[in-house]
Coordinates of C-alpha atoms and ligand atoms in Angstrom, one line a residue:
M1 CA 21.3 -53.4 76.6
K2 CA 19.4 -51.3 74.0
I3 CA 17.5 -53.7 71.8
G4 CA 15.7 -52.9 68.5
I5 CA 12.8 -55.2 67.6
V6 CA 11.3 -55.5 64.1
C7 CA 8.1 -57.5 63.8
Y8 CA 4.6 -57.6 62.3
P9 CA 2.4 -55.5 64.5
T10 CA -0.8 -57.6 63.7
F11 CA -2.6 -60.4 65.7
G12 CA -0.3 -63.1 64.3
G13 CA 1.8 -65.3 66.7
S14 CA 5.1 -63.8 65.6
G15 CA 4.0 -60.3 66.5
V16 CA 2.6 -61.4 69.8
V17 CA 5.9 -63.2 70.7
A18 CA 8.0 -60.2 69.7
T19 CA 5.8 -57.9 71.7
E20 CA 5.7 -60.0 74.8
L21 CA 9.5 -60.5 74.6
G22 CA 10.1 -56.8 74.3
L23 CA 7.9 -56.0 77.3
E24 CA 9.6 -58.7 79.4
L25 CA 13.1 -57.4 78.3
S26 CA 12.0 -53.9 79.4
R27 CA 10.9 -55.2 82.7
K28 CA 14.3 -56.7 83.1
G29 CA 15.9 -53.3 82.6
H30 CA 16.7 -53.3 78.9
E31 CA 15.7 -50.4 76.7
V32 CA 13.5 -51.7 73.9
H33 CA 12.7 -50.0 70.5
F34 CA 10.0 -51.5 68.4
I35 CA 10.4 -50.6 64.7
T36 CA 7.4 -51.4 62.6
Y37 CA 4.6 -49.9 60.5
R38 CA 2.0 -49.8 63.3
Q39 CA 2.0 -50.0 67.1
P40 CA 1.9 -53.8 67.8
V41 CA -1.5 -54.8 69.0
R42 CA -0.4 -56.2 72.3
L43 CA 1.9 -53.2 73.0
E44 CA -0.5 -51.3 75.2
L45 CA 2.2 -49.5 77.2
L46 CA 4.9 -47.2 76.0
S47 CA 7.3 -46.1 78.7
A48 CA 10.8 -44.7 79.2
Q49 CA 12.0 -48.3 78.6
V50 CA 9.7 -49.1 75.7
H51 CA 9.6 -47.0 72.5
F52 CA 7.8 -47.4 69.2
H53 CA 9.1 -46.0 65.9
E54 CA 6.7 -46.0 63.0
V55 CA 7.9 -46.9 59.6
N56 CA 6.1 -44.9 56.9
V57 CA 6.1 -45.7 53.3
P58 CA 5.1 -42.7 51.2
K59 CA 2.8 -43.6 48.3
Y60 CA 4.0 -42.7 44.9
P61 CA 2.0 -43.4 41.7
L62 CA 5.0 -45.0 39.9
F63 CA 5.2 -47.8 42.5
H64 CA 3.0 -50.7 41.8
Y65 CA 4.4 -52.2 45.1
Q66 CA 5.4 -49.9 48.0
P67 CA 9.1 -50.4 48.9
Y68 CA 8.6 -51.3 52.6
E69 CA 12.0 -52.9 53.0
L70 CA 13.7 -49.7 51.8
A71 CA 11.7 -47.6 54.3
L72 CA 12.3 -50.1 57.1
S73 CA 16.1 -50.4 56.5
S74 CA 16.4 -46.6 56.4
K75 CA 14.4 -46.3 59.7
I76 CA 16.5 -49.0 61.4
V77 CA 19.7 -47.0 60.4
D78 CA 18.2 -43.8 61.7
M79 CA 17.0 -45.3 65.0
V80 CA 20.3 -47.1 65.7
K81 CA 22.2 -43.9 65.2
I82 CA 19.8 -41.8 67.3
H83 CA 19.2 -44.3 70.2
N84 CA 22.6 -46.1 70.1
I85 CA 20.8 -49.5 69.7
D86 CA 23.2 -52.3 70.5
V87 CA 21.5 -55.3 68.8
L88 CA 18.6 -55.7 66.3
H89 CA 16.2 -58.6 66.7
V90 CA 14.1 -59.3 63.7
H91 CA 11.0 -61.5 63.9
Y92 CA 9.8 -63.3 60.8
A93 CA 12.5 -63.6 58.0
I94 CA 10.5 -61.9 55.3
P95 CA 11.3 -59.1 54.7
H96 CA 12.7 -58.2 58.1
A97 CA 16.0 -60.2 58.0
Y98 CA 16.7 -58.8 54.5
A99 CA 16.0 -55.2 55.6
G100 CA 18.1 -55.8 58.8
Y101 CA 21.0 -56.9 56.7
M102 CA 20.8 -53.9 54.4
A103 CA 20.7 -51.6 57.5
K104 CA 23.7 -53.4 58.9
K105 CA 25.7 -52.8 55.7
M106 CA 24.7 -49.1 55.6
L107 CA 25.7 -48.7 59.3
L108 CA 29.0 -50.3 58.6
E109 CA 29.8 -47.6 56.1
E110 CA 29.8 -45.3 59.1
G111 CA 31.8 -47.5 61.3
I112 CA 28.9 -48.8 63.3
E113 CA 28.6 -52.6 63.9
L114 CA 25.0 -53.8 64.4
P115 CA 24.5 -57.5 65.2
I116 CA 21.3 -59.0 63.7
V117 CA 19.4 -61.8 65.4
T118 CA 16.8 -63.4 63.2
T119 CA 13.9 -65.5 64.7
L120 CA 12.2 -67.8 62.3
H121 CA 8.5 -68.3 63.2
G122 CA 7.0 -70.7 60.8
T123 CA 5.3 -69.6 57.7
D124 CA 8.3 -67.4 56.8
I125 CA 10.0 -70.8 56.2
T126 CA 7.4 -73.5 55.6
L127 CA 4.9 -71.7 53.4
V128 CA 6.1 -68.3 52.1
G129 CA 9.9 -68.3 52.4
S130 CA 10.5 -71.5 50.6
H131 CA 8.5 -70.3 47.5
P132 CA 11.0 -70.1 44.6
F133 CA 10.2 -66.3 44.2
Y134 CA 11.6 -65.6 47.7
K135 CA 13.9 -68.5 48.5
T136 CA 17.2 -67.0 47.3
A137 CA 16.8 -63.8 49.3
V138 CA 15.5 -65.7 52.4
T139 CA 18.5 -68.1 52.3
F140 CA 20.9 -65.1 51.9
S141 CA 19.3 -63.3 54.9
I142 CA 19.4 -66.4 57.1
N143 CA 23.1 -67.0 56.3
K144 CA 24.0 -63.4 56.9
S145 CA 22.3 -63.0 60.3
D146 CA 24.7 -63.0 63.2
A147 CA 22.5 -65.4 65.1
V148 CA 19.4 -67.3 64.0
T149 CA 16.8 -68.8 66.3
S150 CA 13.7 -70.9 65.6
V151 CA 10.7 -71.4 67.8
S152 CA 10.8 -75.2 67.7
Q153 CA 13.1 -78.1 66.9
S154 CA 10.7 -79.0 64.1
L155 CA 11.1 -75.6 62.5
K156 CA 14.9 -75.8 62.8
E157 CA 14.8 -79.1 60.8
D158 CA 12.4 -77.7 58.2
T159 CA 14.7 -74.7 57.7
Q160 CA 17.8 -76.9 57.3
R161 CA 15.9 -79.2 54.9
L162 CA 14.2 -76.5 52.8
F163 CA 17.1 -74.0 52.6
N164 CA 20.0 -76.4 52.7
T165 CA 21.7 -74.0 55.2
K166 CA 24.6 -74.9 57.4
K167 CA 23.8 -71.9 59.7
D168 CA 23.7 -72.8 63.3
I169 CA 20.1 -72.5 64.4
I170 CA 19.4 -72.1 68.1
V171 CA 16.0 -73.4 69.2
I172 CA 14.3 -71.1 71.7
P173 CA 10.7 -72.2 72.2
N174 CA 7.9 -69.6 72.5
F175 CA 6.9 -68.7 76.1
I176 CA 4.0 -67.6 78.2
D177 CA 3.4 -65.3 81.1
L178 CA 1.7 -67.8 83.4
E179 CA 0.6 -65.1 85.8
K180 CA -1.5 -63.3 83.1
Y181 CA -3.3 -66.5 82.2
K182 CA -4.1 -67.7 85.7
P183 CA -7.9 -68.4 85.4
N184 CA -8.8 -66.9 88.8
K185 CA -7.0 -63.7 87.8
N186 CA -9.4 -63.1 84.9
K187 CA -13.0 -62.0 85.3
C188 CA -15.0 -64.8 83.6
N189 CA -18.1 -63.8 81.7
R190 CA -19.1 -67.3 80.9
D191 CA -22.8 -66.8 81.6
L192 CA -23.1 -64.3 78.7
L193 CA -22.1 -66.9 76.1
A194 CA -23.0 -70.4 77.4
L195 CA -25.5 -72.2 79.6
A196 CA -24.3 -73.7 82.9
H197 CA -24.6 -77.3 81.6
E198 CA -22.8 -76.6 78.3
R199 CA -19.1 -77.2 77.7
V200 CA -17.2 -74.3 76.0
I201 CA -14.9 -75.2 73.1
T202 CA -12.6 -72.5 71.7
H203 CA -10.5 -72.0 68.5
M204 CA -8.3 -69.0 67.9
S205 CA -6.3 -68.2 64.7
N206 CA -5.9 -65.9 61.7
F207 CA -8.4 -68.1 59.9
R208 CA -6.0 -69.0 57.0
A209 CA -6.4 -72.2 55.0
V210 CA -3.5 -73.7 56.9
K211 CA -5.5 -73.6 60.1
R212 CA -8.1 -76.1 58.7
I213 CA -11.1 -74.0 59.8
P214 CA -13.7 -76.3 58.3
D215 CA -12.2 -79.1 60.4
V216 CA -12.7 -77.0 63.5
V217 CA -16.4 -76.7 62.7
K218 CA -16.8 -80.4 61.8
I219 CA -15.0 -81.5 65.0
F220 CA -17.3 -79.3 67.0
N221 CA -20.4 -80.6 65.2
L222 CA -19.5 -84.2 66.1
I223 CA -18.8 -83.1 69.8
Q224 CA -22.1 -81.2 70.2
K225 CA -24.1 -84.2 69.1
K226 CA -22.9 -86.1 72.2
I227 CA -22.2 -83.3 74.6
P228 CA -24.1 -80.0 74.9
S229 CA -21.6 -77.3 74.0
K230 CA -20.8 -74.0 72.4
L231 CA -17.9 -73.1 70.1
M232 CA -16.1 -69.8 70.5
M233 CA -14.3 -68.7 67.3
I234 CA -11.7 -66.0 67.9
G235 CA -10.0 -64.2 65.1
E236 CA -10.5 -63.1 61.5
G237 CA -9.2 -64.1 58.1
P238 CA -9.9 -65.5 54.7
E239 CA -11.8 -68.6 55.9
L240 CA -14.2 -66.8 58.1
E241 CA -17.1 -66.7 55.7
K242 CA -16.6 -70.3 54.7
A243 CA -16.8 -71.2 58.4
K244 CA -20.1 -69.3 58.9
Q245 CA -21.6 -71.0 55.8
L246 CA -20.6 -74.4 57.1
C247 CA -22.2 -73.7 60.5
S248 CA -25.4 -72.8 58.6
T249 CA -25.2 -76.0 56.4
L250 CA -24.8 -78.1 59.6
D251 CA -27.6 -76.1 61.3
I252 CA -25.4 -75.3 64.3
E253 CA -25.4 -71.5 63.9
D254 CA -26.9 -70.9 67.3
K255 CA -24.1 -72.9 69.0
V256 CA -21.2 -71.1 67.4
V257 CA -20.1 -67.6 68.4
F258 CA -17.7 -65.6 66.2
L259 CA -15.9 -63.1 68.4
G260 CA -13.5 -61.5 65.9
N261 CA -10.0 -60.3 66.9
T262 CA -9.4 -59.6 70.5
N263 CA -6.7 -58.5 72.8
E264 CA -8.3 -60.2 75.7
V265 CA -7.7 -63.8 74.8
N266 CA -7.2 -64.7 78.5
K267 CA -10.7 -63.5 79.4
I268 CA -12.2 -66.0 76.9
L269 CA -9.9 -68.9 77.6
C270 CA -10.6 -68.6 81.3
F271 CA -14.1 -70.1 80.7
S272 CA -13.1 -72.6 78.0
D273 CA -13.1 -76.3 78.6
L274 CA -11.3 -77.4 75.4
F275 CA -9.2 -75.8 72.7
L276 CA -9.1 -77.0 69.0
L277 CA -6.1 -76.5 66.8
P278 CA -6.2 -79.0 63.9
S279 CA -3.7 -77.1 61.6
E280 CA -2.0 -78.5 58.6
T281 CA 1.3 -77.0 59.6
E282 CA 2.2 -75.2 62.8
S283 CA 5.8 -74.4 63.8
F284 CA 4.8 -74.1 67.4
G285 CA 1.2 -73.3 68.1
L286 CA 1.3 -70.3 70.5
S287 CA -2.5 -70.2 70.8
A288 CA -2.4 -73.8 72.1
L289 CA 0.1 -72.7 74.8
E290 CA -2.1 -69.8 75.7
A291 CA -5.0 -72.2 76.2
M292 CA -2.9 -74.7 78.2
A293 CA -1.7 -71.8 80.5
S294 CA -5.4 -71.1 81.1
N295 CA -5.9 -74.8 82.2
V296 CA -7.6 -75.6 78.9
P297 CA -6.7 -79.0 77.3
V298 CA -5.9 -79.1 73.6
I299 CA -7.0 -81.3 70.7
S300 CA -4.5 -80.6 67.9
S301 CA -2.9 -82.1 64.9
D302 CA 0.5 -83.5 65.3
S303 CA 2.0 -81.2 62.6
G304 CA 5.4 -79.5 63.0
G305 CA 6.1 -78.1 66.4
L306 CA 2.8 -79.0 68.0
K307 CA 4.4 -82.3 69.2
E308 CA 6.8 -80.2 71.3
V309 CA 3.9 -78.3 72.9
N310 CA 0.9 -80.6 73.4
V311 CA 1.6 -83.8 75.3
A312 CA -0.7 -86.7 74.3
G313 CA -2.7 -88.0 77.3
V314 CA -1.5 -85.2 79.5
S315 CA -2.4 -81.8 78.1
G316 CA -4.7 -83.2 75.4
Y317 CA -4.4 -85.4 72.3
L318 CA -2.8 -85.1 68.9
S319 CA -3.9 -86.7 65.6
S320 CA -2.8 -86.5 61.9
F321 CA -4.3 -83.3 60.4
G322 CA -7.6 -84.1 58.7
A323 CA -8.5 -86.9 61.2
V324 CA -11.7 -85.1 62.2
E325 CA -13.5 -88.1 63.7
Q326 CA -10.5 -89.2 65.8
M327 CA -10.1 -85.6 67.1
A328 CA -13.8 -85.5 68.0
E329 CA -13.6 -88.8 69.8
N330 CA -10.6 -87.6 71.8
A331 CA -12.4 -84.4 72.6
I332 CA -15.5 -86.3 73.8
H333 CA -13.3 -88.5 76.0
I334 CA -11.9 -85.4 77.7
L335 CA -15.2 -83.6 78.1
E336 CA -17.4 -86.5 79.1
S337 CA -16.7 -86.5 82.8
D338 CA -15.7 -83.7 85.1
A339 CA -13.0 -85.9 86.7
T340 CA -11.3 -86.5 83.3
L341 CA -11.6 -82.9 82.4
D342 CA -10.0 -81.9 85.7
E343 CA -7.1 -84.3 85.1
F344 CA -6.4 -82.8 81.7
R345 CA -6.8 -79.3 83.0
K346 CA -4.0 -80.0 85.5
G347 CA -1.9 -81.7 82.8
A348 CA -2.4 -78.6 80.5
N349 CA -1.3 -76.3 83.2
S350 CA 1.8 -78.3 84.2
T351 CA 2.9 -78.7 80.6
A352 CA 2.5 -75.0 80.0
A353 CA 4.8 -74.3 83.0
K354 CA 7.7 -75.7 80.9
F355 CA 7.3 -72.6 78.7
D356 CA 7.4 -70.0 81.6
I357 CA 8.5 -66.6 80.3
H358 CA 11.0 -66.4 83.1
K359 CA 12.8 -69.5 82.0
I360 CA 12.9 -68.7 78.3
V361 CA 13.7 -65.0 78.0
P362 CA 17.2 -65.4 79.4
A363 CA 18.0 -67.6 76.4
Y364 CA 17.3 -64.6 74.1
E365 CA 19.5 -62.4 76.3
A366 CA 22.3 -65.0 76.0
V367 CA 21.9 -64.9 72.2
Y368 CA 22.1 -61.1 72.1
E369 CA 25.3 -61.3 74.2
M370 CA 26.8 -63.9 71.9
A371 CA 25.8 -61.9 68.7
L372 CA 27.4 -58.8 70.2
K373 CA 30.6 -60.6 71.0
N374 CA 30.8 -62.4 67.7
C375 CA 29.6 -59.5 65.5
I376 CA 32.0 -59.3 62.6
S377 CA 31.7 -57.3 59.4
I378 CA 30.3 -59.5 56.7
Ligands
GMT1 O1 0.0 -69.0 62.4 C1 0.2 -68.1 61.6 O2 -0.2 -68.1 60.5 C2 0.8 -66.8 62.1 C3 2.3 -67.0 62.2 C4 3.0 -65.7 62.5 O3 4.1 -65.6 62.1 O4 2.4 -64.8 63.1 O5 2.5 -67.9 63.3 C5 3.7 -68.6 63.3 O6 4.4 -68.1 64.4 C6 3.9 -68.4 65.7 C7 4.8 -67.7 66.7 O7 6.0 -68.2 66.7 C8 3.8 -69.9 65.9 O8 3.2 -70.2 67.2 C9 2.9 -70.5 64.8 O9 2.8 -71.9 65.0 C10 3.4 -70.1 63.4 N1 2.4 -70.6 62.4 C11 2.6 -71.5 61.5 O10 3.7 -72.2 61.5 C12 1.5 -71.8 60.6

């Protein structure tokens, strides 16, 4: 099959899922065409089976806002015609599902049928998409997609509630390449960042308010009072400075390392002992799954789809968001003894195995087949 993939090329989870999916599809023999404004960060390899088509938006002084959807839908039409793309898979509804629908309509004028598969990732529904300024267009785009998938049951229910849509939404959970995260496969440079007797605690996100970054620092502060430890903060975003200031106020600056954005998440997770994800909302929590696949237990909130990923007492613990003290107590319980930590490491690994890339990707292939079969002119 020839598959077009539209996604955000940045460090966010939806872009990572789209990229890893495209790469796996190419390994399975499909021809994959990424259509976006920059080469996706995890797309290191372009090959005969993997192509990248850049969307350019020429600047014009009249435009206060650059018309990205227009440029994207034109690019989709051109690429479908040149490369005979069979199906378009758009990740993140805004504005990709909308641009996909416009491309579909333009292609139809030329007698070309293009099925659109839309994957909902989270904030496109729970935070941004349901905003009154966007809701009408997002509802329209969801209803007009040939197939809609969501990354968790929780996100499916949120979509049905917030958008009052009758559209059938297929749940396909996010997935992980277990091989890539096998701790012994990765060269661990633990000694550079922590002392032998210290536990290593990690957080990774885009540092937006929804991730509750101050809670990450507060939880760590309580842990380090009982257990010698270091905190690795991976990522960048609007709450970064606030986090640094809080570390200074709590006088723990020397125990917290800010590593910025990285493509080598597995090389940091391989020496981590615990992962913190206390988010206010989280449709799935891909970073928690990446940690679990690296044998790292997770202390998370019980928001949204996290309940479908992190299993209490097995791969970690879950609490209501904001329950900083309880999260710290659970973390200390896991970290206090090597035997308990080992049990949770095994539990994290076996729970992650449920999301093995080889089990999940066939579900997307089945959706493409179905969309191709059912594709009707709307
Ligand atoms: O978490 C973010 O803010 C980034 C966002 C994205 O679209 O890149 O992540 C969402 O999609 C991920 C991949 O499906 C999910 O694992 C995240 O849980 C989801 N984020 C939220 O729902 C807040």
